């Protein structure tokens, strides 16, 4: 009886840890995907600004982002 209780406790703990690990991996994937999207948008805007010479308003309109984000990218490119 004591053995069964101990075994159940062990399995419960393993299940909790497995679930937490799975949730952590999923959250990490989502964060990685979001970072990738942000990096791609930054590169896209950098190209619109430097290669095509678009204004902040034009680049924001093409990329579908706020003008202040384009201004931030432009400022970082000038550094």
mmCIF file of N, CA, C and O in Angstrom, residues 43-56 58-59 62-63 74 77:
data_model
loop_
_atom_site.group_PDB
_atom_site.id
_atom_site.type_symbol
_atom_site.label_atom_id
_atom_site.label_comp_id
_atom_site.label_asym_id
_atom_site.label_seq_id
_atom_site.Cartn_x
_atom_site.Cartn_y
_atom_site.Cartn_z
ATOM 1 N N UNK A 43 14.395 44.026 -41.575
ATOM 2 C CA UNK A 43 15.195 43.930 -42.803
ATOM 3 C C UNK A 43 14.410 44.465 -43.995
ATOM 4 O O UNK A 43 14.966 45.155 -44.862
ATOM 5 N N UNK A 44 13.123 44.160 -44.061
ATOM 6 C CA UNK A 44 12.272 44.642 -45.144
ATOM 7 C C UNK A 44 12.223 46.165 -45.134
ATOM 8 O O UNK A 44 12.400 46.811 -46.175
ATOM 9 N N UNK A 45 12.006 46.748 -43.960
ATOM 10 C CA UNK A 45 11.960 48.208 -43.857
ATOM 11 C C UNK A 45 13.308 48.837 -44.185
ATOM 12 O O UNK A 45 13.365 49.877 -44.842
ATOM 13 N N UNK A 46 14.376 48.209 -43.745
ATOM 14 C CA UNK A 46 15.712 48.730 -44.044
ATOM 15 C C UNK A 46 15.929 48.785 -45.549
ATOM 16 O O UNK A 46 16.491 49.759 -46.074
ATOM 17 N N UNK A 47 15.470 47.767 -46.259
ATOM 18 C CA UNK A 47 15.585 47.768 -47.719
ATOM 19 C C UNK A 47 14.712 48.843 -48.363
ATOM 20 O O UNK A 47 15.132 49.502 -49.311
ATOM 21 N N UNK A 48 13.497 49.008 -47.874
ATOM 22 C CA UNK A 48 12.615 50.046 -48.418
ATOM 23 C C UNK A 48 13.223 51.427 -48.243
ATOM 24 O O UNK A 48 13.136 52.272 -49.133
ATOM 25 N N UNK A 49 13.863 51.624 -47.101
ATOM 26 C CA UNK A 49 14.447 52.933 -46.807
ATOM 27 C C UNK A 49 15.734 53.156 -47.592
ATOM 28 O O UNK A 49 15.895 54.173 -48.272
ATOM 29 N N UNK A 50 16.654 52.200 -47.514
ATOM 30 C CA UNK A 50 17.984 52.426 -48.095
ATOM 31 C C UNK A 50 18.039 52.187 -49.601
ATOM 32 O O UNK A 50 18.678 52.949 -50.319
ATOM 33 N N UNK A 51 17.385 51.168 -50.087
ATOM 34 C CA UNK A 51 17.504 50.850 -51.517
ATOM 35 C C UNK A 51 16.487 51.584 -52.382
ATOM 36 O O UNK A 51 16.799 51.967 -53.504
ATOM 37 N N UNK A 52 15.288 51.793 -51.852
ATOM 38 C CA UNK A 52 14.261 52.463 -52.641
ATOM 39 C C UNK A 52 14.103 53.925 -52.276
ATOM 40 O O UNK A 52 13.445 54.671 -53.001
ATOM 41 N N UNK A 53 14.675 54.325 -51.151
ATOM 42 C CA UNK A 53 14.626 55.721 -50.739
ATOM 43 C C UNK A 53 13.228 56.209 -50.375
ATOM 44 O O UNK A 53 12.918 57.380 -50.549
ATOM 45 N N UNK A 54 12.392 55.312 -49.873
ATOM 46 C CA UNK A 54 11.039 55.708 -49.503
ATOM 47 C C UNK A 54 11.043 56.548 -48.241
ATOM 48 O O UNK A 54 11.900 56.396 -47.371
ATOM 49 N N UNK A 55 10.050 57.430 -48.138
ATOM 50 C CA UNK A 55 9.885 58.219 -46.919
ATOM 51 C C UNK A 55 9.330 57.315 -45.824
ATOM 52 O O UNK A 55 8.886 56.194 -46.090
ATOM 53 N N UNK A 56 9.320 57.825 -44.603
ATOM 54 C CA UNK A 56 8.778 57.044 -43.491
ATOM 55 C C UNK A 56 7.323 56.679 -43.743
ATOM 56 O O UNK A 56 6.895 55.553 -43.499
ATOM 57 N N UNK A 58 5.712 56.457 -46.647
ATOM 58 C CA UNK A 58 5.585 55.489 -47.742
ATOM 59 C C UNK A 58 5.974 54.082 -47.285
ATOM 60 O O UNK A 58 5.279 53.116 -47.585
ATOM 61 N N UNK A 59 7.080 53.978 -46.572
ATOM 62 C CA UNK A 59 7.533 52.672 -46.093
ATOM 63 C C UNK A 59 6.531 52.078 -45.113
ATOM 64 O O UNK A 59 6.244 50.877 -45.165
ATOM 65 N N UNK A 62 3.561 50.732 -47.159
ATOM 66 C CA UNK A 62 3.893 49.490 -47.873
ATOM 67 C C UNK A 62 3.997 48.317 -46.907
ATOM 68 O O UNK A 62 3.480 47.228 -47.171
ATOM 69 N N UNK A 63 4.655 48.527 -45.770
ATOM 70 C CA UNK A 63 4.897 47.440 -44.814
ATOM 71 C C UNK A 63 3.720 47.202 -43.873
ATOM 72 O O UNK A 63 3.655 46.155 -43.225
ATOM 73 N N UNK A 74 14.820 53.795 -39.258
ATOM 74 C CA UNK A 74 15.662 54.748 -39.989
ATOM 75 C C UNK A 74 16.748 55.310 -39.077
ATOM 76 O O UNK A 74 17.918 55.432 -39.474
ATOM 77 N N UNK A 77 19.468 52.821 -38.582
ATOM 78 C CA UNK A 77 20.290 52.653 -39.791
ATOM 79 C C UNK A 77 21.334 53.765 -39.901
ATOM 80 O O UNK A 77 22.410 53.545 -40.461
#
